[in-house]
XYZ file of C-alpha atoms in Angstrom:
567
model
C -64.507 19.243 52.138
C -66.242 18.580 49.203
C -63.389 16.769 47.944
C -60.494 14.504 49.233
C -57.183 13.262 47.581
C -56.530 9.522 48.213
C -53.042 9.027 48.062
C -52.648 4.872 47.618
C -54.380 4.526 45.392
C -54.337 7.876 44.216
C -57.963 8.506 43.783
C -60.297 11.598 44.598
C -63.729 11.103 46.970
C -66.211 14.076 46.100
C -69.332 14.927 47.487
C -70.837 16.197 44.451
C -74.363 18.327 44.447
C -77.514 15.920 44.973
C -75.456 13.039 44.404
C -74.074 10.119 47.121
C -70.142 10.203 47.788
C -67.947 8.339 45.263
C -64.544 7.490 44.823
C -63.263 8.505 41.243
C -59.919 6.627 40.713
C -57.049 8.547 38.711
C -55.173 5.168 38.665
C -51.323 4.307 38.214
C -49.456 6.834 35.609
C -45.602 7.647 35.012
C -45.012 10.423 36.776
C -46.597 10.053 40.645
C -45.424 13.272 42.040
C -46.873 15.026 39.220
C -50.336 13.698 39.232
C -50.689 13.703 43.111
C -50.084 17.434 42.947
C -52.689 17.783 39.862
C -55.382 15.612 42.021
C -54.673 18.583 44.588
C -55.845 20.911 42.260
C -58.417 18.693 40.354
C -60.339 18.624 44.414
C -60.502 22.107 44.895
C -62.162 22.863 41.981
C -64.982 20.689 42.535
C -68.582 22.498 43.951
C -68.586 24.621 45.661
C -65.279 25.598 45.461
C -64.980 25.605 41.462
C -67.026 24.931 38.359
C -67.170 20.814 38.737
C -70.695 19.852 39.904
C -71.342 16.706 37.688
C -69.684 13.401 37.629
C -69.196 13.335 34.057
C -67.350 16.761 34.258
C -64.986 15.372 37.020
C -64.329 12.360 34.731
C -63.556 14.312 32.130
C -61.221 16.589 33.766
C -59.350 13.352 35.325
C -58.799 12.290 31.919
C -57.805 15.499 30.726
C -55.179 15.337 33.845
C -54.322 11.874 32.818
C -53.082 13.196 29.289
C -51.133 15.956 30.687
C -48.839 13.856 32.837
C -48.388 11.435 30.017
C -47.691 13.916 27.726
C -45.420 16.221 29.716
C -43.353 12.744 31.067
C -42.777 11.769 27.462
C -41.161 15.604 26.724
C -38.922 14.647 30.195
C -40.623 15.930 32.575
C -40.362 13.722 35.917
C -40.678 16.966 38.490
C -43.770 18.390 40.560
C -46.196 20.756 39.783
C -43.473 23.311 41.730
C -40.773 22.331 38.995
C -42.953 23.142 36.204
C -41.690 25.653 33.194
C -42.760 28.069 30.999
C -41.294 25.880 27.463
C -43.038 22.720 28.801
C -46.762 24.455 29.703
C -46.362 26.164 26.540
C -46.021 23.610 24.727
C -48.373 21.321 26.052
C -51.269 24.054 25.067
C -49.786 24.937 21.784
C -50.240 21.562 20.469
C -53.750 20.499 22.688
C -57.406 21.684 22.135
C -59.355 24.314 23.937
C -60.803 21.962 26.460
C -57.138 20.487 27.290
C -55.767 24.140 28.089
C -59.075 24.960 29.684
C -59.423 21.655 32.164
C -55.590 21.928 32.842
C -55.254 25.770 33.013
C -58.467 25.400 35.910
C -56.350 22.564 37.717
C -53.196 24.431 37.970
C -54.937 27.686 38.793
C -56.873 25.890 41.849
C -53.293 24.174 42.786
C -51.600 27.485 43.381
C -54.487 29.017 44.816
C -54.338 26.370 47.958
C -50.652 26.278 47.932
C -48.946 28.964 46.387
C -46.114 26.766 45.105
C -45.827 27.574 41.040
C -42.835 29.628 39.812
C -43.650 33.202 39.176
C -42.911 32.915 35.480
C -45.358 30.086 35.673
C -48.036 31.504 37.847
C -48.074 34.476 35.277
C -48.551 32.390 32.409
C -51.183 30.164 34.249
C -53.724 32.779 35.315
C -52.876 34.300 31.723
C -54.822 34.403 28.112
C -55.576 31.199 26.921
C -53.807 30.455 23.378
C -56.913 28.864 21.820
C -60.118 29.644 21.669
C -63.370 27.613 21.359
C -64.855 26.594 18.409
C -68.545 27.914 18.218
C -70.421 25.781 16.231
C -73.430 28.452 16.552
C -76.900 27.484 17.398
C -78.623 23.733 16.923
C -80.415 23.431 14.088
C -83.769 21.623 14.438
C -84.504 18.209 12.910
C -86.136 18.555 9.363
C -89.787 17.230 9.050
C -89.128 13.949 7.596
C -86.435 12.969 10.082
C -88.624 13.985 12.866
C -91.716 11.709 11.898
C -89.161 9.071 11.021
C -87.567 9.169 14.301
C -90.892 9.520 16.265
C -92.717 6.883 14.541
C -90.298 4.613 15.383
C -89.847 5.270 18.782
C -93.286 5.080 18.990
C -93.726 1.483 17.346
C -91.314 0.221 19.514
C -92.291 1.743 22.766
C -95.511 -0.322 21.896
C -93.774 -3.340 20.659
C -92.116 -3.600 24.486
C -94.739 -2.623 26.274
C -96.875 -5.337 24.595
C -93.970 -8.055 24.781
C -93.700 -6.863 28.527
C -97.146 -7.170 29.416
C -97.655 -10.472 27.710
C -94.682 -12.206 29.633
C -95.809 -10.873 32.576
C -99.482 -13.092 32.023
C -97.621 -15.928 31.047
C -95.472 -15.964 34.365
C -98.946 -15.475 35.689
C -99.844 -19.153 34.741
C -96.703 -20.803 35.113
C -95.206 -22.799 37.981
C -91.913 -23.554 39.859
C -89.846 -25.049 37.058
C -88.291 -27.702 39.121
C -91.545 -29.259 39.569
C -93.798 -28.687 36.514
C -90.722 -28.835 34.249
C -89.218 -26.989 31.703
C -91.083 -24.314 29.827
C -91.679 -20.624 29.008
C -94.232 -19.927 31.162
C -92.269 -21.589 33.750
C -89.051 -19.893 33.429
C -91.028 -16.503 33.518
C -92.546 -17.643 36.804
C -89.145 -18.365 38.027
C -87.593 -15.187 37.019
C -90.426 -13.104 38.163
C -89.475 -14.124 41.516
C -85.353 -14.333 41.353
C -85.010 -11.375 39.490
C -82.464 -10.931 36.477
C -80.477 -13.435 37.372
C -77.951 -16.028 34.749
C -78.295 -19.476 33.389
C -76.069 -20.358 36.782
C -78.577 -19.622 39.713
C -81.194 -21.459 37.445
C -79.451 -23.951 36.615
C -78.707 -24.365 40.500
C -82.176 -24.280 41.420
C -83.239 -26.926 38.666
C -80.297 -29.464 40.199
C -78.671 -29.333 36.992
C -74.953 -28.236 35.873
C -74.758 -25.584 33.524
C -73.636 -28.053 30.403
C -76.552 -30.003 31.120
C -78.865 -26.820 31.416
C -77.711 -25.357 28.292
C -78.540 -28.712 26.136
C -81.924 -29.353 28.423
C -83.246 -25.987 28.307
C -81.072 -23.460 26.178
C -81.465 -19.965 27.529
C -83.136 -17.233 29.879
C -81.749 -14.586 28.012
C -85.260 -14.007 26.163
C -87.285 -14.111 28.714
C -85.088 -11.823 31.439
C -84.419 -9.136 28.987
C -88.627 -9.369 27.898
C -89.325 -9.028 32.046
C -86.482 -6.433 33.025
C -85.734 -4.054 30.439
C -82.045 -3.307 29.123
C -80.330 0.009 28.860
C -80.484 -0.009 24.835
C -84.341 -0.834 25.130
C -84.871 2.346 26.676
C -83.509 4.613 24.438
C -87.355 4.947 22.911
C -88.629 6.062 25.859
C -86.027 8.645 26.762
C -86.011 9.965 23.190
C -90.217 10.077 23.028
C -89.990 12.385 26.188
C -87.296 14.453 25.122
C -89.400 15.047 22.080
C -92.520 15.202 24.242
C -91.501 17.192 26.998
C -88.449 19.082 25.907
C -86.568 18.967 29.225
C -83.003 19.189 29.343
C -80.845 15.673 28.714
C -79.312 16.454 31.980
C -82.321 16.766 33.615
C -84.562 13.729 32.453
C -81.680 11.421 32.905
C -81.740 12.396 36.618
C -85.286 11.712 37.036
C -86.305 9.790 40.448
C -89.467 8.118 41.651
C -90.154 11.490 43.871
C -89.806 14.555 41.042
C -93.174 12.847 39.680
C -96.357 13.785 40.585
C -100.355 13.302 39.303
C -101.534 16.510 39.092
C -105.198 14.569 37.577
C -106.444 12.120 35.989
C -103.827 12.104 32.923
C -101.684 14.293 33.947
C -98.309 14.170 35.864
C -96.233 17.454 37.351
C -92.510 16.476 37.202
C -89.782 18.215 38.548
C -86.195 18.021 37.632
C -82.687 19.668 37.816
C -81.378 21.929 34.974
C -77.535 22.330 35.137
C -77.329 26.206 34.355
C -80.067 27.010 35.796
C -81.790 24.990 38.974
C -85.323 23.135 39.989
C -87.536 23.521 37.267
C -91.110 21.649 36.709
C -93.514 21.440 34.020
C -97.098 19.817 33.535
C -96.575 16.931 31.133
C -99.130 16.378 28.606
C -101.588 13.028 28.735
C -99.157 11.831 26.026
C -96.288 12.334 27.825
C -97.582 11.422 31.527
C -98.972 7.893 29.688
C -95.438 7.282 28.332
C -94.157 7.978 31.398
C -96.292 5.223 33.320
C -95.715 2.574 31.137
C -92.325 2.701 31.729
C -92.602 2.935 35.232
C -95.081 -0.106 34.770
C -92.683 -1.997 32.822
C -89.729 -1.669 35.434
C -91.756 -2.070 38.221
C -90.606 -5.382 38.413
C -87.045 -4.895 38.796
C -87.810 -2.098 41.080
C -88.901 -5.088 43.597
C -85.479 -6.648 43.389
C -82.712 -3.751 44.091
C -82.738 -1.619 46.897
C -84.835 1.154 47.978
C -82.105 3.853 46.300
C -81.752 2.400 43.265
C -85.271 1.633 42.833
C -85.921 5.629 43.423
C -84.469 6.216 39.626
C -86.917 6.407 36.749
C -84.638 4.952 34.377
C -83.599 2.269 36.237
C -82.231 -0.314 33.731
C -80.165 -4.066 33.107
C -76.779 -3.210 32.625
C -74.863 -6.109 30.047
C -73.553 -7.503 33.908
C -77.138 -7.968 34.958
C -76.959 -5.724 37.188
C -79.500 -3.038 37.774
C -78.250 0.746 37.460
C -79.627 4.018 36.248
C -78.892 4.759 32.797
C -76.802 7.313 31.026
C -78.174 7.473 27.896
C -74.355 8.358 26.543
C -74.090 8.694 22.928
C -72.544 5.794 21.845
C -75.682 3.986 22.845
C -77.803 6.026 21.111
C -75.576 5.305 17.755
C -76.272 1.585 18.250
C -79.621 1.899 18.982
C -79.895 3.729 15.958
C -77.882 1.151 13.849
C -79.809 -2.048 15.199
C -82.736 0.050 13.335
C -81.240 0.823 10.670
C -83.003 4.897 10.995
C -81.617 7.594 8.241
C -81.017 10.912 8.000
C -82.308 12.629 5.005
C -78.703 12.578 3.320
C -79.072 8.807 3.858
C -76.597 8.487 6.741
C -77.102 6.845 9.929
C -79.492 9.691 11.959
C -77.637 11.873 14.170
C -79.443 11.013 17.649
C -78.616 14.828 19.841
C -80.823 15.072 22.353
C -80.099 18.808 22.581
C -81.518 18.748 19.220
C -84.977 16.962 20.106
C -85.178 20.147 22.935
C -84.893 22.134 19.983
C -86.971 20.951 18.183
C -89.709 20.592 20.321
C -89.271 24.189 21.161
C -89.223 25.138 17.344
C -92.673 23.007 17.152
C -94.153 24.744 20.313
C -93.249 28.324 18.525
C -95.274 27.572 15.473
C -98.335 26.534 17.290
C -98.185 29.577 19.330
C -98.167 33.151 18.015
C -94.760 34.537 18.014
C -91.672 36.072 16.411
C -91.396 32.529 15.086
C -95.045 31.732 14.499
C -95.991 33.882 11.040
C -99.364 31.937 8.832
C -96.977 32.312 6.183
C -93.537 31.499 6.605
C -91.890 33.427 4.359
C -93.521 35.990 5.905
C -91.829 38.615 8.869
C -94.444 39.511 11.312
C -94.910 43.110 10.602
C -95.958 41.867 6.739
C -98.370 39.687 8.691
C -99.752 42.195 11.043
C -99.937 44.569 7.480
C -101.630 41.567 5.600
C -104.064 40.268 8.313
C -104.417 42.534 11.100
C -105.242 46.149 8.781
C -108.535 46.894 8.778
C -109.624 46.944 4.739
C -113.169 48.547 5.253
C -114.705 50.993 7.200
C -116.849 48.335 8.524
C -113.673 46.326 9.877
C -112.666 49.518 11.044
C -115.507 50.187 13.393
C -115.320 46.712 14.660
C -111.642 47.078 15.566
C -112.278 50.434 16.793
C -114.888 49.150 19.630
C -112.500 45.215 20.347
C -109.894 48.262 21.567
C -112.191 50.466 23.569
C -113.838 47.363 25.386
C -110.240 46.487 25.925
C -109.133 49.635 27.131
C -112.174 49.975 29.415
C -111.504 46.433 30.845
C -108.046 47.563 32.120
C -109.420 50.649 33.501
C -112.326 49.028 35.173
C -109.182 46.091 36.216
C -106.800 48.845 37.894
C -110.196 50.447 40.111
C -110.249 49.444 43.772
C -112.526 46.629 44.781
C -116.033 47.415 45.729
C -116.108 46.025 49.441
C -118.714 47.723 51.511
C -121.061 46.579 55.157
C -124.258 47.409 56.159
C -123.703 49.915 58.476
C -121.408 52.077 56.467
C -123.430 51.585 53.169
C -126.471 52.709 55.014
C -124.786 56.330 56.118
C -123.084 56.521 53.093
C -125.600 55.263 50.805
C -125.799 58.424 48.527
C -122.145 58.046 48.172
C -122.240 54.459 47.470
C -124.936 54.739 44.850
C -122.658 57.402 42.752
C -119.504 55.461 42.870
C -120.943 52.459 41.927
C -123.367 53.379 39.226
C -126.408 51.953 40.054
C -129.818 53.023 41.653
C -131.077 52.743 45.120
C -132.848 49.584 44.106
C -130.342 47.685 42.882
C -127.835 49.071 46.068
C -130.708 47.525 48.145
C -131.247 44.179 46.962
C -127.105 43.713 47.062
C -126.891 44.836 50.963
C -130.011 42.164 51.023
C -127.645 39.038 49.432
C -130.395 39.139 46.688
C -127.578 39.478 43.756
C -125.493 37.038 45.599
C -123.253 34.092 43.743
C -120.250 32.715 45.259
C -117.781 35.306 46.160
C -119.568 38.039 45.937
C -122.412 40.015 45.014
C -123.091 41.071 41.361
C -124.301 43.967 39.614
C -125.103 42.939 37.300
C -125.443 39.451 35.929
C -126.171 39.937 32.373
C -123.562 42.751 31.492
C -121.906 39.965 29.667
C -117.915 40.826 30.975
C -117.477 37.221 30.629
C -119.609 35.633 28.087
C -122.590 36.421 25.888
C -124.389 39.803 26.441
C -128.444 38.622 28.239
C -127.212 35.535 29.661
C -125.935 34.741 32.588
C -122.363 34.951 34.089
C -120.681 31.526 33.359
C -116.980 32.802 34.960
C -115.444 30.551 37.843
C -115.700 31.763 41.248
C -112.192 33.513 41.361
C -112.691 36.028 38.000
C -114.965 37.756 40.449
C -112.019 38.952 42.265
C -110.933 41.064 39.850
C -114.645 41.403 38.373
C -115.864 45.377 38.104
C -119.363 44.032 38.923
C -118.183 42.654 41.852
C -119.203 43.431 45.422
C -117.939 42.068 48.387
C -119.754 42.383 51.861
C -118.579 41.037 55.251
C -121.382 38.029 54.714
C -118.988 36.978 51.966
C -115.681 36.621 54.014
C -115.797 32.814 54.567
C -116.221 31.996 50.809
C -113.282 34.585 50.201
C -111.238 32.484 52.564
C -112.034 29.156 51.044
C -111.006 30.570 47.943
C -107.445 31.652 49.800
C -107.032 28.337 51.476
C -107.668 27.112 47.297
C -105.388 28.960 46.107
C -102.503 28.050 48.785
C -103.349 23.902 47.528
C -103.047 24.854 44.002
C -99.548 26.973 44.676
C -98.122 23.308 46.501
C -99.300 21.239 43.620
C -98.174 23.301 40.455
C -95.678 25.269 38.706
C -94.872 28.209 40.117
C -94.660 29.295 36.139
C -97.982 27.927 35.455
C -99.791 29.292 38.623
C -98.231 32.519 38.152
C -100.727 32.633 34.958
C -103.825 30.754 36.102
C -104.373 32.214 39.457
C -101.495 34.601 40.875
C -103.402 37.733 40.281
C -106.384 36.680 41.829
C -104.755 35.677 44.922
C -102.862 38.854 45.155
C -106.304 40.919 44.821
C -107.811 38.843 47.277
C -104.668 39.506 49.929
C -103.595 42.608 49.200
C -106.875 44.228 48.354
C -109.999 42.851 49.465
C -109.365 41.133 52.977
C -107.186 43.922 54.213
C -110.196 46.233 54.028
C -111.869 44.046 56.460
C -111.983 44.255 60.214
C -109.566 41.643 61.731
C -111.743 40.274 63.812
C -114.223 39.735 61.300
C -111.909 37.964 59.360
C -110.539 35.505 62.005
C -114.320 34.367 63.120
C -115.262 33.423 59.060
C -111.599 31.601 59.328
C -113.308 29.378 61.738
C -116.210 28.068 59.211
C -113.360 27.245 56.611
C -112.326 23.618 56.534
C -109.569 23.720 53.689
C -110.946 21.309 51.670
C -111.990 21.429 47.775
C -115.573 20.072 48.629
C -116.338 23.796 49.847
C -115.963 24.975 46.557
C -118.128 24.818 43.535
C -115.510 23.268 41.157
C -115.202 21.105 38.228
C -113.409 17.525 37.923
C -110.266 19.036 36.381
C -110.057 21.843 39.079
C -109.669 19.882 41.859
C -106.457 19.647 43.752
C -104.244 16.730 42.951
């Protein structure tokens, strides 16, 4: 079961999705009978079962179920969920929001479902039309220029400000020594912390041989230097909002970040995965901006990391909670709205700035849109895109016409030379056929010959012709990558070619593990499906399984550049 009632205390413990068991307590209210039945309900909507898959939507709902026995026992209500009435339901959602009716309408609904104990007349109006409706506050607006830089720039000064304070603490612990021998000091109490963790005045003060009075008049306070070496929940709040803005991930899923959804992918960049509510695992690339923001924070708590267990320490955001105790932060928005009023940040209407994190998503994918061409990309803005493509794309002269003219024909002959077969031919055959072969591929016998020789040889295959200029200036040589040859109509493959063809395979299986599926659906999917589908089937098997033999799967095979290499 996914979820279990507790009766003393009454409590629920849920197994929610991804997430270790917990015990959500629904605590002591008026009427017990009442709220034991609701609890019955409240577990059998949780995942899979029903819509509750978070533990912020559980807590919400136990509230919710909170207010409705309070509610219902002050109108005189002290029955069971079986004893339950039209008047009093009616009520109750008459005078609640949408999200009361909703949450308690989806409790009593699972209830009944497992029990089948509700009144008729009550059933009825249960699984019936809700009286109020949701208020649609339409689409999130994204932030105006002014707030954005303002917001940014801040985040960014103090991202550097901590990182700097961190760093700097961390070289004075460096020199320091065990307080209760060199004394007293800065340097010292850094030393010591570095190596108790984020601990009070009290162990300190225990490990000095002092009492706390006498500590606190000696030596004052660790507070300064703990909170400079282990970073609180409200110093955060920079870092999560700079890769919102960065990154544009969901809230939900870059607050549930671990150690293992990130990746390097290269030199400065990371591949992180992470968990989108409506959807499910997504990744994305981050950018060097992004992946360096994300390593100094993982530098700056890898401290604490060392002093909590291995689970805990497996959370990116792992923070000091106002207990000192480590936990992974929430990010909810009350803490944003003090982080924003320590800094005193404004909104263009000269109110405090309305932190939404939905809002940075939307704005970084308003940004993205007008650096990209698109219906929301236009060079002028109060421009739609068909006055654009009338504007700039219409050809004025018959000059521009011409040139147009011959951009779509070489286009139009690309695809068609694209969508023909791949050339793959073998000695033998070629040499009975070789009348045939000369015709369908357009050349002369002397050309044919020098390619069944491995004169016109490069990686993958043999070429044509070199200086057709498909892929870069017309008279010079090819500069594509290995794979364009696959779907090259220059291209020739012969059997001599079959263990380069399979160290491009074995290539493209390390790239598919280490990114996107999005991003190597782009790159490289349709060369791999030309090379599996189209090129190796047309080889004999056994041909195919002896080149296997020469390949050793490894990127040093290959002739590839720093940034191609497999992370």
């Amino acid at each position: 079961m996914p979820a279990e009632v507790i009766r003393e205390p009454l409590s629920l413990k849920v197994s929610l999705p991804g997430q270790e068991p917990v015990l959500v307590s629904i605590g002591k209210v008026a009427n017990p009978d009442l709220a034991a039945d609701l609890a019955e309900g409240l577990a059998a909507t949780v995942h899979p079962n029903g819509p509750i898959a978070k533990l912020t939507t559980l807590k919400a709902f136990v509230v919710t179920l909170r207010r409705m026995v309070r509610e219902l026992t002050a109108d005189g209500f002290t029955g069971s969920a079986a004893e339950l009435t039209r008047p009093l339901l009616g009520g109750l959602w008459l005078r609640s929001q949408y999200l009361v009716e909703y949450r308690t309408r989806t409790i009593l609904r699972s209830f009944d479902q497992r029990h089948q104990t509700l009144a008729e007349p009550v059933r009825q109006m249960v699984f019936g039309t809700n009286y109020t409706r949701p208020l649609l506050n339409g689409p999130l607006k994204p932030y105006e220029p002014d707030e954005w830089n303002r917001l940014i720039d801040l985040c960014k000064a103090e991202v550097r400000r901590l990182g700097e304070r961190h760093r700097a603490m961390i070289t004075l612990a460096e020199g320091g020594q065990d307080p209760a021998v060199g004394g007293w000091s800065k340097a010292n109490a850094a030393w010591l912390l570095t190596r108790t963790g984020p601990v009070s005045r009290v162990p300190v003060a225990e490990h000095l041989g002092m009492t706390l009075n006498n500590f606190k008049h000696r030596c004052g306070s660790v507070t300064k230097e703990r909170e400079t070496l282990f970073p609180t929940h409200i110093q955060a709040v920079p870092y999560v909002l700079l890769m919102s803005a960065w990154t544009g991930i969901v809230p939900d899923g870059l607050a549930g970040l671990t150690t293992d959804d990130v990746r390097w992918t290269g030199r400065q960049a990371m591949l992180l995965s992470y968990t989108k509510g409506r959807t499910s695992e997504e990744s994305v690339v981050l950018s060097p901006r992004a992946s360096g923001l994300l390593q100094q924070w993982l530098e700056h708590t890898e401290l604490m990391r060392r002093h909590v267990p291995d689970e805990l320490a497996r959370h990116v955001w792992l923070v000091l909670g106002r207990n000192l105790v480590p936990h992974a932060g929430t990010f909810r928005e009350y803490l944003l709205r003090t982080w924003v009023k320590q800094h005193a940040l404004k909104g263009d209407n000269g109110e405090p700035f309305p932190v939404d994190r939905r809002r940075l998503r939307t704005t970084f994918i308003a940004q993205r849109g007008q650096r990209e061409w698109s219906l929301r990309a236009t060079i002028d803005p109060n421009h739609s895109p068909q006055v654009e493509g009338d504007h700039y794309l219409s050809a004025a002269t018959p000059a521009q016409q011409a040139v147009i003219d011959d951009i779509i024909s070489d286009a139009q002959s690309d695809l068609l030379r694209r969508a023909s077969t791949p050339a793959v031919v073998d000695e033998a055959a070629s040499a009975a056929r070789l009348p045939e072969e000369v015709q369908r591929l357009g050349l002369d016998r002397g050309v044919l010959a020098e390619l069944l020789a491995g004169e016109r040889d490069v990686f993958t295959a043999s070429c044509t012709d070199q200086l057709a200029g498909l892929h870069g200036p017309k008279g010079k040589p090819c500069p594509a990558r290995p794979w364009v040859c696959l779907l090259c109509p220059l291209a020739v493959f012969a059997p001599r070619h079959l263990p380069n063809l399979l160290r491009l395979k074995a290539y493209f299986a390390r790239q598919f593990r280490a990114m996107p599926r999005e991003q190597f659906a782009v790159v490289f999917a349709p060369y791999a499906h030309r090379l599996s589908s189209q090129i190796l089937p047309r080889f004999p098997a056994a041909a195919v399984a002896a080149a296997g033999k020469e390949v050793g799967d490894t990127d040093a095979e290959l002739p590839l550049r720093a940034e191609e290499m497999t992370p």
